XYZ file of N, CA and C in Angstrom:
861
model
N -7.034 -6.891 18.129
C -7.205 -7.054 16.669
C -5.903 -6.429 16.110
N -5.314 -7.113 14.882
C -4.503 -6.920 14.119
C -4.547 -5.546 13.280
N -3.985 -4.805 12.613
C -4.467 -3.416 11.702
C -3.345 -3.383 10.148
N -4.225 -3.925 9.175
C -3.612 -4.411 7.949
C -2.938 -3.332 7.344
N -1.996 -3.041 7.036
C -1.429 -1.698 5.526
C -1.456 -2.332 4.491
N -1.785 -1.686 3.616
C -1.467 -2.399 2.083
C -0.485 -0.791 1.583
N 0.494 -0.914 1.521
C 1.494 0.187 0.635
C 1.756 0.072 -0.752
N 1.301 0.875 -1.819
C 1.090 1.200 -3.150
C 2.326 1.990 -3.645
N 3.555 1.657 -4.145
C 4.273 2.263 -4.792
C 4.229 2.724 -6.140
N 5.443 3.673 -6.469
C 5.615 4.646 -7.485
C 5.956 3.766 -8.353
N 5.503 3.971 -10.193
C 5.632 3.088 -11.341
C 5.386 3.544 -12.439
N 4.730 4.616 -12.275
C 4.186 5.225 -13.988
C 3.009 4.744 -14.200
N 2.712 4.777 -15.542
C 1.528 4.287 -16.247
C 1.108 2.767 -16.301
N 2.586 1.774 -16.598
C 2.863 0.866 -16.445
C 2.920 0.523 -14.314
N 3.004 0.809 -13.924
C 2.758 0.759 -12.465
C 1.428 0.317 -11.807
N 0.879 1.601 -12.617
C -0.856 1.284 -11.773
C -1.268 0.159 -12.528
N -1.021 -0.569 -13.922
C -1.339 -1.192 -14.137
C -0.582 -2.705 -14.205
N 0.049 -3.058 -13.465
C 0.429 -3.959 -12.652
C -0.016 -3.759 -11.582
N 0.006 -3.056 -10.808
C -0.491 -3.231 -9.232
C -2.366 -3.859 -9.414
N -2.767 -3.059 -10.298
C -3.982 -2.977 -10.197
C -4.522 -4.724 -11.337
N -3.508 -5.537 -11.873
C -3.702 -6.691 -12.368
C -3.339 -7.709 -11.267
N -2.140 -7.211 -10.379
C -2.149 -8.007 -9.018
C -2.904 -7.912 -8.072
N -3.445 -7.123 -7.981
C -4.486 -6.956 -7.067
C -6.186 -7.438 -7.548
N -6.245 -7.436 -8.898
C -7.418 -8.057 -9.823
C -6.715 -9.826 -9.053
N -5.977 -10.436 -9.371
C -5.737 -11.549 -9.295
C -5.901 -12.025 -7.958
N -5.534 -11.497 -7.352
C -5.013 -12.180 -5.279
C -6.360 -11.687 -5.332
N -7.422 -10.762 -5.202
C -8.819 -11.037 -4.581
C -9.269 -12.086 -5.661
N -9.518 -12.448 -6.926
C -9.547 -13.756 -7.923
C -9.349 -14.884 -7.041
N -7.990 -15.056 -6.417
C -7.883 -16.456 -5.557
C -8.540 -16.421 -4.168
N -8.902 -14.989 -3.846
C -9.036 -14.926 -2.431
C -8.544 -14.281 -1.137
N -7.410 -13.902 -1.637
C -7.009 -12.727 -0.992
C -6.683 -10.979 -1.318
N -7.943 -10.605 -0.440
C -8.170 -9.747 -1.161
C -7.664 -7.957 -0.073
N -6.359 -7.552 -0.603
C -5.770 -6.885 -0.077
C -6.687 -5.553 0.129
N -7.616 -5.322 -0.874
C -8.150 -3.633 -0.370
C -9.251 -3.494 0.683
N -9.041 -4.766 1.617
C -9.475 -4.609 2.771
C -9.125 -4.280 3.327
N -7.645 -3.518 3.278
C -6.576 -3.095 4.337
C -7.094 -1.974 5.406
N -6.983 -1.806 6.742
C -7.193 -0.378 7.239
C -6.830 0.527 7.046
N -5.521 0.274 6.388
C -4.792 1.883 6.134
C -4.258 1.599 4.448
N -4.220 2.229 3.525
C -3.690 2.258 2.031
C -3.125 3.343 1.990
N -1.830 3.037 1.722
C -1.007 4.034 1.612
C -0.571 4.484 0.096
N -0.108 5.483 -0.547
C -0.433 5.588 -2.064
C 0.550 6.495 -3.164
N 1.966 6.070 -2.838
C 2.836 7.088 -3.966
C 2.516 6.866 -5.370
N 2.893 8.352 -5.776
C 2.687 8.344 -7.373
C 1.752 7.628 -8.066
N 2.000 6.274 -8.624
C 1.410 5.704 -9.239
C 0.458 4.821 -8.788
N 0.921 4.501 -7.250
C 0.426 4.231 -6.011
C -0.676 4.888 -5.641
N -0.845 6.419 -5.605
C -1.999 7.016 -4.959
C -3.366 6.957 -5.725
N -2.995 6.828 -7.658
C -3.994 6.570 -8.362
C -4.799 5.306 -7.853
N -3.639 3.955 -7.705
C -4.333 2.679 -7.598
C -4.906 2.786 -5.963
N -4.595 3.269 -4.862
C -5.392 3.943 -3.786
C -6.338 4.553 -4.093
N -6.680 5.509 -4.674
C -7.707 6.584 -4.826
C -8.899 5.112 -5.523
N -8.431 4.704 -6.605
C -9.192 3.781 -7.107
C -9.717 2.730 -6.330
N -9.098 1.827 -5.558
C -9.211 1.222 -5.033
C -10.294 1.305 -4.054
N -10.382 2.233 -3.016
C -11.160 3.226 -2.121
C -12.081 3.855 -2.250
N -12.634 3.396 -3.591
C -13.767 3.618 -4.287
C -14.804 2.579 -4.088
N -16.226 3.066 -5.018
C -17.182 2.304 -4.938
C -16.872 1.252 -6.281
N -15.764 1.786 -7.016
C -15.672 0.798 -8.090
C -14.639 -0.693 -8.161
N -15.555 -1.294 -8.428
C -15.137 -2.927 -8.597
C -13.340 -2.889 -9.109
N -12.939 -4.178 -8.446
C -11.692 -4.547 -8.888
C -11.523 -4.896 -9.927
N -12.651 -5.738 -10.757
C -12.895 -6.442 -12.071
C -12.175 -5.264 -12.794
N -13.741 -4.250 -12.670
C -14.148 -3.125 -13.544
C -12.696 -2.640 -13.726
N -11.864 -2.049 -12.389
C -10.425 -1.231 -12.680
C -9.512 -1.890 -13.980
N -9.469 -3.572 -13.379
C -8.595 -3.819 -14.303
C -9.357 -3.646 -15.760
N -10.786 -4.098 -16.080
C -10.783 -4.254 -17.311
C -10.369 -2.905 -18.366
N -10.318 -1.761 -17.478
C -10.102 -0.299 -17.960
C -8.380 -0.608 -18.038
N -7.896 -1.494 -17.412
C -6.240 -1.175 -17.667
C -6.185 -2.144 -19.108
N -6.887 -3.122 -19.698
C -6.962 -3.801 -20.817
C -7.392 -3.084 -22.208
N -7.783 -1.222 -21.524
C -8.478 -0.672 -22.775
C -6.777 -0.241 -23.226
N -7.218 0.138 -24.786
C -6.203 0.908 -25.967
C -5.840 2.244 -25.245
N -4.767 2.843 -25.248
C -5.063 4.280 -25.143
C -5.459 4.782 -25.823
N -6.438 5.081 -27.307
C -7.230 5.734 -27.603
C -8.721 5.632 -26.873
N -9.131 4.271 -26.808
C -10.190 3.820 -25.611
C -9.945 4.290 -24.408
N -8.930 5.053 -23.830
C -9.255 6.048 -22.620
C -9.245 7.045 -22.674
N -8.456 7.453 -23.869
C -8.361 8.855 -23.942
C -6.915 9.600 -23.858
N -5.943 8.792 -24.145
C -5.144 9.188 -23.628
C -4.237 9.978 -24.848
N -4.479 11.079 -24.963
C -3.778 11.445 -26.115
C -3.322 12.536 -25.922
N -2.056 12.497 -24.998
C -1.083 13.797 -24.244
C 0.204 13.085 -24.938
N 0.966 13.983 -25.485
C 2.280 13.518 -26.057
C 3.081 12.109 -25.023
N 3.823 11.751 -25.677
C 4.201 10.241 -25.302
C 5.472 10.807 -23.683
N 5.335 10.534 -22.861
C 6.342 11.024 -21.988
C 7.290 9.858 -21.696
N 8.267 10.079 -20.972
C 9.380 9.215 -20.289
C 10.650 10.011 -19.600
N 10.716 8.795 -18.601
C 12.035 9.667 -17.746
C 12.999 9.262 -18.829
N 13.638 9.643 -18.919
C 14.760 9.964 -20.079
C 16.404 10.151 -19.709
N 17.346 9.950 -20.626
C 18.804 9.798 -20.094
C 18.929 11.468 -19.367
N 18.180 12.673 -19.461
C 18.199 13.989 -19.114
C 18.074 13.655 -17.738
N 16.722 13.217 -17.385
C 16.007 13.501 -16.332
C 16.970 12.467 -15.614
N 17.355 11.271 -15.676
C 18.032 10.214 -14.663
C 19.293 10.744 -14.480
N 19.832 11.918 -15.215
C 21.275 12.973 -14.794
C 20.774 13.765 -13.553
N 19.495 14.665 -14.021
C 19.522 15.179 -12.864
C 19.078 14.713 -11.351
N 18.520 13.998 -11.917
C 18.317 12.365 -10.367
C 20.102 12.728 -9.541
N 20.386 11.755 -10.403
C 21.901 11.340 -10.299
C 22.755 12.513 -9.766
N 22.709 13.664 -9.810
C 23.551 15.142 -9.664
C 23.175 15.073 -8.227
N 21.431 15.541 -8.584
C 20.693 15.835 -7.259
C 21.246 15.340 -5.658
N 21.134 13.717 -6.040
C 21.722 12.808 -4.834
C 22.912 13.109 -4.716
N 24.244 13.325 -5.498
C 25.333 13.962 -4.938
C 25.513 14.935 -4.670
N 24.907 15.784 -4.799
C 24.864 17.345 -3.974
C 24.590 17.547 -2.941
N 23.220 16.221 -2.514
C 22.133 16.360 -1.420
C 23.400 15.337 -0.217
N 24.320 14.855 -0.694
C 25.233 14.661 0.271
C 24.675 13.806 1.703
N 23.994 12.419 1.032
C 22.764 11.550 1.877
C 21.949 11.964 2.897
N 21.301 13.638 2.599
C 19.826 14.165 3.201
C 19.515 13.849 2.641
N 18.223 12.890 2.818
C 17.102 13.194 1.467
C 16.023 14.292 1.403
N 15.770 15.283 2.543
C 15.058 16.617 2.441
C 16.103 17.547 1.483
N 17.130 17.761 1.348
C 18.092 18.560 0.877
C 17.899 17.901 -0.826
N 18.116 16.583 -0.776
C 17.482 16.167 -1.942
C 16.372 15.974 -2.890
N 15.111 15.925 -2.122
C 13.725 17.010 -2.259
C 14.099 18.664 -2.576
N 14.842 19.511 -2.106
C 14.958 20.772 -2.453
C 15.778 20.932 -3.821
N 17.125 20.451 -3.592
C 17.575 20.625 -5.289
C 17.047 20.233 -6.047
N 16.075 18.815 -6.576
C 15.347 18.344 -7.246
C 14.296 18.964 -7.635
N 13.325 19.301 -6.149
C 12.191 20.245 -6.437
C 12.793 21.910 -7.326
N 13.466 22.084 -6.907
C 14.092 23.338 -7.744
C 13.863 23.476 -8.791
N 14.884 22.888 -9.128
C 15.013 21.978 -10.896
C 14.008 22.132 -11.230
N 12.648 21.042 -10.723
C 11.767 20.804 -11.480
C 10.914 22.498 -11.715
N 10.887 22.785 -10.841
C 10.010 24.051 -10.528
C 10.402 25.346 -12.282
N 12.227 25.344 -11.881
C 12.782 25.734 -12.928
C 12.308 25.419 -14.360
N 12.314 24.318 -14.315
C 12.015 23.610 -16.114
C 10.758 23.915 -16.279
N 9.449 24.076 -15.175
C 8.361 24.323 -15.495
C 8.046 25.702 -15.945
N 8.446 26.409 -14.925
C 8.297 27.943 -15.781
C 9.549 28.049 -16.961
N 9.857 27.353 -17.700
C 10.159 27.636 -18.763
C 9.609 26.947 -19.890
N 8.657 26.296 -19.228
C 7.567 25.526 -20.452
C 8.249 24.248 -20.875
N 8.853 23.570 -20.011
C 9.546 22.062 -20.416
C 9.224 21.264 -19.928
N 8.231 21.814 -19.589
C 6.718 20.630 -18.863
C 5.500 20.595 -19.396
N 4.632 20.056 -19.358
C 3.124 20.278 -19.123
C 2.636 21.215 -18.172
N 1.350 21.907 -18.609
C 0.991 23.062 -18.160
C 0.230 22.117 -16.233
N 0.122 22.339 -15.359
C -0.451 22.264 -14.396
C -1.828 21.836 -14.760
N -2.573 23.006 -15.932
C -3.973 22.149 -16.322
C -4.041 21.034 -17.182
N -3.067 20.979 -17.885
C -2.874 19.736 -18.781
C -2.625 18.604 -17.862
N -1.733 18.405 -16.854
C -1.340 17.284 -16.032
C -2.844 16.941 -15.326
N -3.641 17.972 -14.859
C -4.959 17.458 -14.130
C -6.083 16.971 -14.891
N -5.711 17.168 -16.569
C -6.382 16.583 -17.406
C -6.576 15.275 -17.724
N -5.102 14.890 -17.551
C -4.682 13.448 -17.773
C -4.921 12.645 -16.662
N -4.556 12.962 -15.228
C -4.697 12.291 -14.008
C -6.085 12.209 -14.144
N -7.169 13.054 -14.037
C -8.712 13.001 -14.743
C -9.246 11.646 -15.137
N -8.286 11.636 -15.801
C -8.909 10.138 -17.150
C -8.744 8.936 -16.245
N -8.166 9.081 -15.179
C -7.656 7.720 -14.262
C -8.899 7.793 -12.529
N -8.727 9.218 -11.879
C -9.649 9.274 -10.673
C -10.734 10.544 -10.735
N -10.949 11.120 -12.122
C -12.298 12.138 -12.749
C -13.656 11.464 -11.598
N -13.768 12.620 -10.557
C -14.821 12.327 -9.688
C -14.991 11.847 -8.504
N -13.498 10.819 -7.872
C -13.259 10.196 -6.680
C -13.141 10.995 -6.000
N -13.671 11.500 -5.043
C -13.448 12.231 -3.630
C -13.029 10.996 -2.408
N -12.120 11.585 -1.207
C -11.988 11.125 -0.288
C -13.463 10.198 0.536
N -13.043 8.621 1.419
C -14.572 8.250 1.895
C -13.878 8.666 3.522
N -14.184 7.766 4.021
C -13.881 6.968 5.192
C -12.863 6.241 5.534
N -12.273 5.688 4.387
C -10.877 4.770 4.134
C -9.991 5.493 4.730
N -8.696 5.161 5.226
C -7.750 5.557 5.871
C -6.977 5.532 4.496
N -7.328 6.736 3.711
C -5.824 6.503 2.583
C -5.299 7.625 2.711
N -3.774 7.286 2.644
C -2.916 8.297 2.786
C -1.950 8.428 1.534
N -2.325 9.700 0.892
C -1.191 10.036 -0.183
C 0.121 10.947 0.007
N 1.476 10.305 -0.778
C 2.140 11.071 -0.129
C 3.133 12.143 -1.632
N 3.568 12.997 -0.641
C 4.361 14.359 -1.764
C 5.323 14.604 -0.774
N 6.328 15.541 -1.894
C 7.081 16.063 -1.027
C 7.304 17.785 -1.653
N 7.220 18.651 -0.669
C 7.338 19.868 -0.572
C 8.392 20.192 -1.114
N 8.337 21.069 -2.473
C 9.593 21.370 -3.478
C 10.429 22.387 -2.689
N 10.159 22.978 -1.807
C 10.755 24.035 -0.935
C 11.701 23.205 0.112
N 11.026 22.452 0.976
C 11.252 22.424 1.981
C 12.497 20.696 1.951
N 11.668 20.252 0.556
C 12.617 18.459 0.427
C 11.625 17.849 1.566
N 10.745 18.081 2.851
C 9.653 17.319 3.422
C 8.461 16.239 2.938
N 8.773 15.667 3.410
C 7.171 14.325 2.847
C 6.090 15.531 3.881
N 5.245 15.581 2.635
C 3.458 15.630 3.188
C 2.832 14.602 2.978
N 1.266 14.100 3.837
C 0.784 13.168 4.032
C -0.522 13.820 3.574
N -1.412 13.549 2.614
C -2.712 14.016 2.537
C -3.839 12.825 2.669
N -5.009 13.121 2.721
C -5.786 12.517 3.208
C -6.758 12.565 5.142
N -7.704 11.612 4.931
C -8.551 12.357 6.328
C -7.954 12.490 7.477
N -6.905 11.023 7.095
C -5.810 10.670 8.444
C -4.293 11.685 8.484
N -4.234 12.568 7.151
C -3.091 12.899 6.877
C -2.933 14.055 7.556
N -1.757 14.495 7.336
C -0.842 15.921 7.895
C -2.233 17.132 7.234
N -2.662 17.213 5.972
C -3.558 17.826 5.217
C -4.734 17.657 5.057
N -5.500 17.179 5.951
C -6.748 16.154 5.653
C -7.706 17.654 4.501
N -7.635 19.056 5.179
C -8.600 19.348 4.081
C -8.830 19.818 2.717
N -7.115 18.752 2.007
C -6.696 18.515 0.576
C -8.041 18.125 -0.205
N -8.371 18.283 -1.563
C -9.311 17.259 -2.099
C -8.030 16.457 -2.635
N -8.890 15.376 -2.865
C -8.106 14.127 -3.637
C -7.869 14.165 -4.433
N -8.225 14.718 -5.967
C -7.806 15.545 -6.919
C -6.570 16.235 -7.038
N -6.440 16.945 -5.811
C -4.885 18.060 -5.381
C -3.949 17.150 -5.259
N -4.069 16.023 -4.274
C -3.148 14.873 -3.580
C -2.811 14.318 -4.290
N -3.926 14.003 -5.429
C -2.935 12.766 -6.125
C -1.902 13.009 -6.937
N -2.732 14.609 -7.795
C -1.629 15.443 -8.874
C -0.310 15.516 -8.396
N -0.335 16.028 -6.506
C 0.756 16.264 -6.219
C 2.003 15.079 -6.166
N 1.070 14.394 -5.813
C 2.050 13.075 -5.493
C 2.953 11.989 -7.114
N 1.908 12.829 -7.959
C 2.305 12.130 -9.612
C 2.892 12.907 -9.853
N 3.793 13.633 -9.541
C 4.105 15.167 -9.946
C 6.145 14.842 -10.011
N 6.024 13.933 -11.366
C 7.351 13.588 -11.209
C 8.659 14.671 -11.761
N 9.851 14.811 -10.829
C 10.193 15.748 -11.354
C 10.783 16.254 -12.500
N 10.812 17.066 -13.292
C 11.491 17.429 -14.686
C 10.791 16.770 -15.816
N 9.378 15.737 -15.142
C 8.772 15.453 -16.590
C 7.176 15.780 -16.646
N 6.781 16.124 -15.549
C 5.718 16.480 -15.449
C 5.778 18.179 -13.947
N 4.208 19.100 -14.524
C 4.958 19.939 -13.184
C 4.678 19.735 -11.872
N 5.562 20.793 -11.253
C 5.100 20.827 -9.749
C 3.676 21.416 -9.405
N 2.790 20.786 -8.725
C 1.336 21.145 -8.114
C 1.419 22.385 -6.701
N 1.081 23.336 -7.574
C 0.643 24.178 -6.186
C -0.640 24.109 -5.576
N -0.427 23.921 -4.005
C -1.547 23.964 -3.301
C -1.548 24.095 -1.973
N -2.008 25.442 -1.716
C -2.998 26.021 -0.638
C -0.982 27.013 -0.197
N -0.566 27.819 -1.299
C 0.326 28.419 -1.451
C 1.509 27.549 -0.922
N 1.823 26.038 -1.323
C 3.408 25.381 -0.937
C 3.340 24.762 -2.535
N 3.934 24.292 -2.733
C 4.389 23.267 -4.279
C 5.253 22.215 -3.733
N 4.496 21.033 -4.908
C 4.905 19.946 -4.462
C 4.965 18.903 -5.657
N 5.576 18.188 -5.171
C 6.502 17.188 -6.292
C 6.432 15.671 -5.785
N 6.312 14.248 -6.769
C 6.148 13.198 -6.581
C 6.742 12.809 -5.041
N 5.905 11.975 -4.404
C 6.543 11.232 -2.809
C 7.457 10.517 -3.093
N 7.368 9.835 -4.442
C 9.018 9.212 -5.115
C 9.992 10.207 -4.880
N 9.952 11.100 -4.309
C 11.442 11.758 -4.195
C 12.297 10.528 -3.287
N 11.329 10.805 -1.613
C 11.582 10.347 -0.703
C 11.683 9.198 -0.406
N 10.788 8.069 -1.471
C 10.777 6.988 -0.909
C 10.457 6.293 -2.341
N 9.866 4.995 -2.642
C 10.008 4.389 -4.120
C 8.213 3.942 -3.438
N 8.118 4.019 -1.823
C 6.826 3.546 -1.369
C 6.365 3.917 -0.155
N 7.548 4.648 0.567
C 7.115 5.451 2.010
C 6.583 4.251 2.936
N 6.472 3.249 2.918
C 6.254 2.410 3.521
C 6.101 2.626 4.684
N 7.316 3.316 5.302
C 7.534 3.225 7.146
C 6.256 4.099 7.492
N 5.284 5.012 6.441
C 4.029 5.135 6.909
C 3.345 4.278 7.357
N 3.682 3.160 7.437
C 2.753 1.935 7.933
C 3.266 1.505 9.655
N 3.958 1.884 10.002
C 4.076 2.294 11.668
C 2.699 2.089 12.438
N 2.816 1.526 12.586
C 1.584 1.056 13.907
C 1.053 -0.052 13.224
N 1.127 -0.542 12.016
C -0.013 -1.834 11.570
C 0.657 -2.650 11.517
N 0.097 -4.365 11.464
C 1.044 -5.354 11.426
C -0.471 -6.276 11.203
N 0.072 -6.759 9.836
C 1.222 -6.884 8.334
C 0.841 -6.419 7.897
N 1.769 -5.813 7.206
C 2.084 -5.044 5.723
C 2.473 -5.548 4.373
N 1.576 -5.438 4.026
C 1.951 -6.062 2.388
C 2.145 -4.448 1.254
N 3.322 -4.627 0.529
C 3.883 -3.969 -0.395
C 3.680 -4.346 -2.164
N 3.060 -3.809 -2.823
C 3.052 -3.910 -4.039
C 3.960 -2.543 -4.661
N 4.817 -2.616 -5.324
C 5.986 -1.714 -5.365
C 6.797 -2.023 -6.585
N 6.261 -1.787 -7.644
C 6.740 -1.855 -9.109
C 8.356 -1.755 -9.378
N 9.221 -0.467 -8.673
C 10.267 0.251 -8.269
C 10.571 0.282 -7.264
N 11.012 -0.918 -6.355
C 11.521 -1.063 -5.178
C 12.713 -1.025 -4.994
N 13.849 -0.113 -4.967
C 14.818 0.454 -5.147
C 15.670 1.676 -3.936
N 16.460 0.951 -3.655
C 16.963 2.011 -2.539
C 18.373 2.676 -2.796
N 18.469 3.780 -3.116
C 20.033 3.996 -3.382
C 20.261 5.395 -2.564
N 21.468 5.304 -1.898
C 21.875 6.550 -0.884
C 20.980 6.854 -0.171
N 20.107 8.116 0.353
C 19.033 8.285 1.296
C 17.604 7.456 1.063
N 17.613 7.439 -0.001
C 16.319 6.705 -0.852
C 15.784 5.192 -0.028
N 15.360 5.111 0.752
C 15.416 3.505 1.261
C 14.303 2.442 0.347
N 14.334 1.508 0.302
C 13.775 0.735 0.308
C 12.496 0.055 0.661
N 11.291 -0.192 0.318
C 9.853 -1.030 1.384
C 10.739 -1.437 2.217
N 10.883 -2.757 2.078
C 11.932 -4.095 2.635
C 12.966 -2.994 3.823
N 13.706 -2.605 3.384
C 14.579 -1.572 4.465
C 13.745 -1.207 5.746
N 12.974 -0.083 5.129
C 11.556 0.603 5.876
C 10.824 -0.241 6.609
N 11.004 -1.471 5.659
C 9.603 -2.536 7.261
C 10.423 -3.124 8.009
N 11.485 -3.599 7.904
C 11.813 -4.459 8.875
C 12.869 -3.375 9.940
N 13.132 -2.261 9.530
C 13.252 -1.257 10.417
C 12.283 -1.573 11.553
N 11.262 -1.514 11.117
C 9.944 -1.259 12.172
C 9.969 -2.340 12.882
N 10.158 -3.691 12.314
C 10.126 -5.350 12.756
C 8.987 -5.305 12.828
N 8.209 -5.483 11.814
C 6.623 -5.774 11.498
C 6.496 -7.049 10.238
N 5.547 -7.729 10.553
C 5.616 -8.712 9.664
C 5.483 -8.077 8.047
N 5.976 -8.417 6.837
C 5.314 -7.761 6.043
C 5.878 -8.474 5.086
N 5.709 -8.327 3.425
C 5.765 -9.400 2.357
C 6.164 -8.069 1.393
N 7.282 -7.890 0.297
C 7.290 -6.940 -0.390
C 7.404 -7.451 -1.795
N 6.389 -7.003 -2.504
C 6.243 -7.627 -3.933
C 6.413 -6.787 -5.350
N 7.535 -7.117 -5.791
C 7.949 -6.419 -7.300
C 8.022 -7.319 -8.358
N 7.999 -6.490 -9.316
C 7.851 -7.463 -10.593
C 8.860 -8.460 -10.899
N 7.960 -9.626 -11.460
C 8.854 -10.731 -11.863
C 9.546 -10.866 -13.020
N 10.538 -11.443 -13.377
C 11.074 -11.131 -15.177
C 9.881 -11.356 -16.363
N 8.476 -11.815 -15.830
C 7.782 -11.946 -17.030
C 6.882 -10.192 -17.026
N 6.600 -10.021 -16.121
C 5.958 -8.546 -15.544
C 7.155 -7.698 -15.983
N 8.218 -7.703 -16.060
C 9.075 -6.600 -16.100
C 9.160 -6.593 -17.370
N 9.410 -7.868 -18.167
C 9.563 -7.877 -20.290
C 8.092 -7.014 -20.713
N 6.780 -7.313 -19.411
C 5.965 -6.746 -19.937
C 5.739 -4.464 -19.621
N 6.129 -4.631 -18.793
C 6.014 -3.488 -18.247
C 6.843 -2.458 -19.617
N 8.831 -2.954 -19.633
C 9.287 -2.418 -20.925
C 10.227 -1.218 -20.182
N 10.734 -0.617 -20.972
C 11.878 0.573 -20.447
C 11.482 1.886 -20.142
N 9.786 1.817 -20.764
C 9.379 3.078 -21.062
C 7.642 3.473 -19.622
N 8.103 3.157 -18.237
C 7.141 2.630 -17.511
C 5.962 4.121 -18.056
N 6.196 5.045 -18.781
C 5.205 5.960 -19.040
C 4.529 6.126 -20.036
N 4.617 5.057 -20.889
C 4.208 3.791 -22.141
C 2.571 3.883 -22.105
N 1.251 4.495 -22.091
C 0.239 3.511 -22.045
C 0.100 2.730 -23.112
N 0.931 2.109 -24.344
C 0.618 1.238 -24.978
C 1.246 -0.007 -24.165
N 2.177 -0.017 -22.795
C 2.705 -1.208 -22.573
C 1.478 -1.525 -20.663
N 0.026 -0.972 -21.028
C -0.603 -0.685 -19.912
C -1.009 -2.085 -20.138
N -1.623 -2.454 -21.053
C -2.553 -3.675 -20.826
C -1.922 -5.267 -21.061
N -0.298 -5.210 -21.154
C 0.152 -6.233 -20.787
C 1.134 -6.347 -19.669
N 1.126 -4.682 -19.229
C 1.816 -4.930 -17.648
C 0.067 -5.390 -16.800
N -0.854 -5.276 -16.916
C -1.976 -5.550 -16.076
C -1.952 -6.789 -16.129
N -1.712 -8.012 -17.328
C -1.890 -8.918 -17.812
C -0.910 -9.571 -16.692
N 0.047 -9.157 -16.987
C 1.874 -10.015 -16.215
C 1.435 -9.514 -14.691
N 0.712 -9.278 -13.963
C 0.206 -8.404 -13.195
C -0.697 -9.586 -12.511
N -1.717 -9.731 -13.354
C -2.775 -10.609 -12.733
C -2.233 -12.120 -12.894
N -0.914 -12.500 -13.581
C -0.513 -13.904 -13.468
C 0.108 -13.529 -12.606
N 1.094 -12.980 -12.420
C 1.981 -13.517 -11.261
C 1.597 -13.351 -9.799
N 0.069 -12.776 -9.610
C -0.233 -13.013 -8.363
C -0.448 -14.387 -8.268
N -0.505 -15.097 -8.818
C -0.609 -17.056 -8.882
C 0.730 -17.027 -7.490
N 1.849 -17.020 -7.871
C 3.002 -17.198 -7.326
C 2.794 -16.634 -5.710
N 2.076 -15.545 -5.367
C 1.990 -15.061 -3.796
C 1.167 -15.435 -3.189
N 0.024 -16.235 -3.792
C -1.546 -16.382 -3.271
C -1.607 -17.211 -1.557
N -0.214 -17.853 -1.894
C -0.038 -19.113 -0.628
C 0.519 -18.199 0.424
N 1.664 -17.619 0.361
C 2.891 -16.641 1.194
C 1.422 -15.415 1.931
N 0.394 -14.900 1.013
C -0.215 -13.868 1.155
C -1.273 -14.196 2.471
N -1.836 -15.220 1.651
C -2.805 -15.790 2.189
C -2.725 -16.332 4.160
N -1.628 -16.649 4.104
C -0.925 -16.863 5.639
C -0.794 -16.279 6.101
N -0.235 -14.393 5.738
C 0.115 -13.434 6.489
C -1.390 -12.582 6.315
N -2.259 -12.378 5.366
C -3.083 -11.595 5.451
C -4.617 -12.490 6.095
N -4.626 -13.733 6.175
C -5.591 -14.161 6.502
C -7.250 -14.293 5.324
């Protein structure tokens, strides 16, 4: 029997909405990717992964994405990955000289320093924000893998029942995976400090090694220097795969700020509309 993997990449608040819309649209057309044997979630994808492996139905998850920020309780100040953050990423990449773990250490150190100076929300505030999306959810018997990067070593860590650190609570794992450096605070867990799993890769699709076929939903599937795209990772593994990224209509809906809650509803609708473009391809691959 084949073992199928679904990989959900990072992409902010709009990425959560787009992925949810895509999954709902595909399921409506008869291609239910939530039946995957393994679900791998990075950053925004970790929230979607936690949701779709729970008892909450896809249509309900999609409905929630269409609600206004006020209806969902999004009262936090508007965040963004602005120019200053982009410059920190770029200079850290240059200093890393092609070493992805060195990149994680450099960027992790900056994230820790900024949080210590009060330049990001507090850890408690961040937990409250994430709880609006996964509050009350816990690990179950599904093979869900949530990724994060150790801010001190730059190493990838996987949480989940079959991950490196299975004893960590789902709430902690998702907060760590979503800790965008220099935007949100690094997350302390068990004496270690973690930042966004997207620092290592936008989707960490190579964690699907041993699975075939693999489908990736990745709002931001870019490869820069030592940060490898999902397509590159899966091609290296030699497995059958499809990588889906936002089409022009979805990109317009997502807009320039992926952390803007106001762009959530149009991003969800765009993802659902785009799903129709991929039904035939995925039905042949996924079954």
